[in-house]
CSV table of C-alpha atoms in Angstrom, one decimal:
chain,number,residue,atom,x,y,z
A,147,MET,CA,-2.9,199.2,160.0
A,148,THR,CA,-4.5,195.9,159.8
A,149,LYS,CA,-2.6,192.7,159.2
A,150,PRO,CA,-4.0,192.0,155.7
A,151,VAL,CA,-3.1,195.5,154.5
A,152,GLN,CA,0.4,195.1,155.9
A,153,ALA,CA,0.8,191.7,154.3
A,154,ARG,CA,-0.2,193.2,150.9
A,155,SER,CA,2.5,195.9,151.2
A,156,PHE,CA,4.9,193.4,149.6
A,157,ASP,CA,3.1,193.6,146.3
A,158,ALA,CA,4.6,197.0,145.4
A,159,ILE,CA,8.2,195.7,145.9
A,160,ALA,CA,7.9,192.1,144.7
A,161,ALA,CA,10.9,192.3,142.4
A,162,ASP,CA,13.1,193.6,145.2
A,163,TYR,CA,11.8,191.0,147.6
A,164,ASP,CA,12.7,188.3,145.1
A,165,ALA,CA,16.1,189.7,144.5
A,166,HIS,CA,17.2,190.4,148.0
A,167,ARG,CA,15.4,188.2,150.5
A,168,PRO,CA,17.4,185.1,151.6
A,169,SER,CA,16.4,181.6,150.5
A,170,TYR,CA,16.7,178.5,152.6
A,171,PRO,CA,19.4,175.9,153.1
A,172,PRO,CA,19.2,172.2,152.0
A,173,ALA,CA,19.4,171.1,155.7
A,174,LEU,CA,16.1,172.7,156.4
A,175,PHE,CA,14.3,170.5,153.9
A,176,ASP,CA,16.1,167.4,155.3
A,177,ALA,CA,14.7,168.4,158.6
A,178,VAL,CA,11.2,168.8,157.1
A,179,GLU,CA,11.3,165.3,155.7
A,180,GLU,CA,12.5,163.9,159.0
A,181,LEU,CA,10.0,165.6,161.2
A,182,ALA,CA,7.1,165.2,158.8
A,183,GLY,CA,7.9,161.5,158.2
A,184,LEU,CA,7.8,161.8,154.4
A,185,GLN,CA,10.0,162.2,151.3
A,186,LEU,CA,9.5,165.5,149.5
A,187,SER,CA,10.1,163.8,146.2
A,188,GLY,CA,6.7,162.9,144.8
A,189,ALA,CA,4.8,164.4,147.8
A,190,ARG,CA,1.8,166.6,147.2
A,191,VAL,CA,2.7,169.9,148.9
A,192,ALA,CA,0.9,173.2,149.2
A,193,ASP,CA,3.2,176.2,149.9
A,194,VAL,CA,0.9,178.8,151.4
A,195,GLY,CA,1.8,182.5,151.3
A,196,ALA,CA,4.4,181.5,148.7
A,197,GLY,CA,5.3,185.1,147.8
A,198,THR,CA,7.7,185.2,145.0
A,199,GLY,CA,8.5,181.5,145.5
A,200,LEU,CA,11.7,181.5,147.5
A,201,GLY,CA,10.5,178.5,149.5
A,202,THR,CA,8.5,177.0,146.7
A,203,ALA,CA,11.5,176.8,144.4
A,204,ARG,CA,13.4,174.7,146.9
A,205,LEU,CA,10.5,172.3,147.4
A,206,TYR,CA,10.1,171.9,143.6
A,207,GLU,CA,13.8,171.2,143.3
A,208,ARG,CA,13.4,168.4,145.8
A,209,GLY,CA,10.9,166.8,143.5
A,210,ALA,CA,7.7,167.8,145.4
A,211,ARG,CA,4.5,168.1,143.4
A,212,VAL,CA,4.0,171.6,144.8
A,213,THR,CA,1.1,174.0,144.4
A,214,ALA,CA,1.8,177.5,145.6
A,215,VAL,CA,-1.0,179.6,147.2
A,216,GLU,CA,-0.5,183.4,147.1
A,217,PRO,CA,-3.0,186.2,147.6
A,218,GLY,CA,-1.0,189.2,146.4
A,219,ASP,CA,-1.1,190.5,142.8
A,220,GLY,CA,2.5,191.7,142.7
A,221,MET,CA,3.9,188.7,144.4
A,222,ALA,CA,2.0,186.3,142.2
A,223,GLY,CA,3.1,188.1,139.1
A,224,GLN,CA,6.8,187.8,140.2
A,225,PHE,CA,6.2,184.2,141.1
A,226,ARG,CA,4.9,183.4,137.6
A,227,ARG,CA,7.9,185.1,136.0
A,228,GLY,CA,10.4,183.1,138.1
A,229,LEU,CA,8.6,179.7,138.3
A,230,PRO,CA,6.4,179.4,135.2
A,231,ASP,CA,6.3,175.6,135.5
A,232,VAL,CA,5.0,175.5,139.1
A,233,SER,CA,1.2,175.5,139.8
A,234,LEU,CA,0.0,178.7,141.5
A,235,VAL,CA,-3.5,179.4,142.8
A,236,ARG,CA,-4.7,182.6,144.3
A,237,GLY,CA,-5.9,182.6,148.0
A,238,ASP,CA,-4.6,182.4,151.5
A,239,GLY,CA,-4.4,180.1,154.5
A,240,ASN,CA,-7.7,181.1,156.0
A,241,ASN,CA,-9.6,179.9,153.0
A,242,LEU,CA,-7.5,177.5,151.0
A,243,PRO,CA,-8.6,177.0,147.4
A,244,LEU,CA,-7.7,173.3,147.5
A,245,ARG,CA,-9.6,170.1,147.6
A,246,THR,CA,-10.2,168.2,150.8
A,247,ASP,CA,-7.7,165.4,151.6
A,248,SER,CA,-5.6,166.5,148.6
A,249,MET,CA,-2.1,167.3,150.2
A,250,ASP,CA,0.6,165.3,152.0
A,251,LEU,CA,2.2,168.5,153.4
A,252,ILE,CA,1.3,172.1,153.9
A,253,THR,CA,4.2,174.6,154.3
A,254,TYR,CA,4.4,178.2,155.4
A,255,ALA,CA,7.7,179.9,154.8
A,256,GLN,CA,7.8,183.2,156.7
A,257,ALA,CA,4.0,183.4,156.3
A,258,TRP,CA,2.1,181.7,159.1
A,259,HIS,CA,1.9,185.0,161.2
A,260,TRP,CA,-0.3,186.5,158.5
A,261,THR,CA,-3.0,183.9,159.1
A,262,ASP,CA,-5.8,183.7,161.6
A,263,PRO,CA,-5.2,180.3,163.4
A,264,ALA,CA,-8.8,179.9,164.2
A,265,ARG,CA,-9.4,179.6,160.5
A,266,SER,CA,-6.1,178.4,159.1
A,267,ILE,CA,-5.8,175.3,161.3
A,268,PRO,CA,-9.2,173.9,160.4
A,269,GLU,CA,-8.4,174.6,156.7
A,270,ALA,CA,-5.1,172.8,157.0
A,271,ARG,CA,-6.9,169.8,158.6
A,272,ARG,CA,-9.4,169.8,155.8
A,273,VAL,CA,-6.9,169.9,153.0
A,274,LEU,CA,-4.3,167.5,154.4
A,275,ARG,CA,-4.8,163.8,153.8
A,276,PRO,CA,-4.9,161.5,156.9
A,277,GLY,CA,-1.5,161.5,158.4
A,278,GLY,CA,-0.4,164.7,156.5
A,279,ALA,CA,1.8,167.3,158.1
A,280,LEU,CA,1.9,171.1,158.6
A,281,ALA,CA,5.4,172.7,158.5
A,282,LEU,CA,6.0,176.3,159.6
A,283,TRP,CA,9.4,178.1,159.4
A,284,TRP,CA,11.0,181.4,159.9
A,285,ASN,CA,14.4,182.8,158.8
A,286,ASP,CA,15.8,185.1,161.5
A,287,GLY,CA,19.1,186.7,162.2
A,288,ASP,CA,21.3,184.4,164.3
A,289,PRO,CA,21.0,185.8,167.9
A,290,SER,CA,24.6,184.7,168.7
A,291,VAL,CA,26.0,187.2,166.2
A,292,GLU,CA,26.6,190.5,168.0
A,293,TRP,CA,26.3,192.9,165.1
A,294,LEU,CA,23.0,191.4,164.0
A,295,VAL,CA,21.6,191.7,167.5
A,296,ASP,CA,22.8,195.3,167.6
A,297,GLN,CA,21.1,196.0,164.3
A,298,GLU,CA,17.8,194.3,165.4
A,299,ASN,CA,17.9,196.5,168.5
A,300,ARG,CA,18.3,199.6,166.4
A,301,MET,CA,15.3,198.5,164.3
A,302,ARG,CA,13.3,197.9,167.5
A,303,VAL,CA,14.0,201.4,168.7
A,304,PHE,CA,13.1,202.8,165.3
A,305,PHE,CA,9.7,201.0,165.4
A,306,GLY,CA,9.1,201.9,169.0
A,307,VAL,CA,9.3,198.3,170.2
A,308,GLU,CA,10.8,197.4,173.6
A,309,VAL,CA,14.4,196.1,173.4
A,310,PRO,CA,14.6,192.9,175.5
A,311,ALA,CA,17.2,192.8,178.3
A,312,VAL,CA,18.2,189.3,177.2
A,313,PRO,CA,17.2,188.4,173.6
A,314,SER,CA,15.3,185.1,173.5
A,315,HIS,CA,15.0,184.0,169.9
A,316,ARG,CA,13.5,180.6,170.9
A,317,ALA,CA,10.8,182.3,173.1
A,318,ARG,CA,9.7,184.5,170.2
A,319,PHE,CA,9.6,181.5,167.9
A,320,ARG,CA,7.4,179.5,170.3
A,321,ALA,CA,5.1,182.5,170.7
A,322,GLU,CA,4.4,182.4,166.9
A,323,LEU,CA,3.2,178.8,167.1
A,324,PRO,CA,-0.6,178.2,167.5
A,325,ASP,CA,-2.0,176.4,170.6
A,326,GLY,CA,-3.5,173.0,170.3
A,327,LEU,CA,-1.0,171.3,168.0
A,328,ASP,CA,1.8,169.0,169.0
A,329,PHE,CA,4.8,170.5,167.2
A,330,ARG,CA,8.2,169.0,166.8
A,331,THR,CA,10.9,171.7,166.3
A,332,ARG,CA,14.3,172.1,164.9
A,333,GLN,CA,16.7,175.0,164.3
A,334,VAL,CA,19.1,175.2,161.3
A,335,ALA,CA,22.0,177.6,161.1
A,336,TRP,CA,23.3,178.9,157.8
A,337,SER,CA,24.8,182.1,156.3
A,338,ARG,CA,25.4,184.0,153.1
A,339,ARG,CA,27.8,186.8,152.1
A,340,VAL,CA,26.3,189.8,150.4
A,341,PRO,CA,27.4,193.4,149.7
A,342,VAL,CA,26.3,196.0,152.2
A,343,ASP,CA,23.9,197.6,149.8
A,344,ALA,CA,22.2,194.2,149.2
A,345,HIS,CA,21.9,193.6,153.0
A,346,VAL,CA,20.3,197.0,153.4
A,347,ALA,CA,18.0,196.3,150.4
A,348,ASN,CA,17.0,193.0,152.1
A,349,LEU,CA,16.0,195.0,155.3
A,350,ALA,CA,14.0,197.4,153.2
A,351,THR,CA,11.7,194.6,152.0
A,352,HIS,CA,10.3,194.0,155.5
A,353,SER,CA,6.7,195.1,156.0
A,354,ASP,CA,7.3,197.4,159.0
A,355,PHE,CA,9.5,199.6,156.8
A,356,LEU,CA,7.2,199.4,153.8
A,357,ILE,CA,4.3,201.0,155.8
A,358,GLY,CA,6.6,203.5,157.6
A,359,ASP,CA,7.1,207.2,156.9
A,360,PRO,CA,9.3,207.3,153.8
A,361,VAL,CA,11.5,210.1,154.9
A,362,GLU,CA,12.1,208.5,158.3
A,363,VAL,CA,12.8,205.1,156.7
A,364,ARG,CA,15.3,206.6,154.3
A,365,ASP,CA,17.1,208.4,157.1
A,366,PHE,CA,17.3,205.2,159.1
A,367,PHE,CA,18.8,203.3,156.1
A,368,ASP,CA,21.3,206.1,155.5
A,369,ARG,CA,22.5,205.8,159.1
A,370,GLU,CA,22.5,202.0,158.9
A,371,ARG,CA,24.5,201.9,155.7
A,372,ALA,CA,27.1,204.2,157.2
A,373,LEU,CA,27.4,202.0,160.4
A,374,LEU,CA,27.8,198.9,158.3
A,375,GLU,CA,30.4,200.4,155.9
A,376,ALA,CA,32.5,201.3,159.0
A,377,LEU,CA,32.1,197.9,160.5
A,378,PHE,CA,32.7,196.0,157.2
A,379,PRO,CA,35.3,198.1,155.3
A,380,ASP,CA,35.6,195.4,152.5
A,381,GLY,CA,32.0,196.2,151.6
A,382,GLU,CA,30.6,192.7,152.3
A,383,VAL,CA,28.6,191.3,155.3
A,384,GLU,CA,28.0,187.7,156.3
A,385,GLU,CA,24.3,187.4,157.1
A,386,ALA,CA,24.0,184.6,159.7
A,387,TYR,CA,20.6,183.0,159.9
A,388,LEU,CA,18.8,180.6,162.2
A,389,VAL,CA,15.8,179.0,160.6
A,390,SER,CA,13.2,177.9,163.1
A,391,LEU,CA,11.1,175.0,161.9
A,392,ALA,CA,8.0,173.5,163.5
A,393,VAL,CA,6.1,170.5,162.2
A,394,ALA,CA,2.9,169.0,163.4
A,395,HIS,CA,0.3,166.4,162.2
A,396,PRO,CA,-2.9,168.2,162.8
């Protein structure tokens, strides 16, 4: 399964993605402003791989003049339903449909890993004005929370991925960053409380499950739901997140 095909797997579940994926905390955007050396209010921002607009909406709320870039039909359709007043163009980071020197900031929320850095970095340099910034971030489960680590390990076993002896969240984050750029990094912790079913629905929107065998995936979630209901008898879980942010001036 190629990366582009896996990325497009979200189109079929765009409404569920929008309903169940977590958003981002205000402190993240404070950090973006600090590391990028700009104020989001009034800044020209391209949010690439915008999906249904979870990150775009937060940028727009901060007063950014934001243009979303999204390749997928289903995700773009959901974006337009939720954010009808925000500009959206179709495309991806490897071939940005944006003018040269037109943006103060380019952001990738959970989306950089779908690009080819050999193409997306030159494109970012072309589109950014002199002194502009590139910001990449990922929302991951907090590795200090035991039940989340246990759950991630169960998912790794299901996907046939090696379970690390000592989880290293920061090492994985650094591995996502492209070579050749001088990144400044920051991590922001936050959490949200959701029903068990909403937590499982969030997991189900991840691409590895979307391209998996439907029967095996359903069996995994049945087992996972039973484990969580035993662990959280009140029916709610607190999803603890660590957002890893990297900002560079390419």
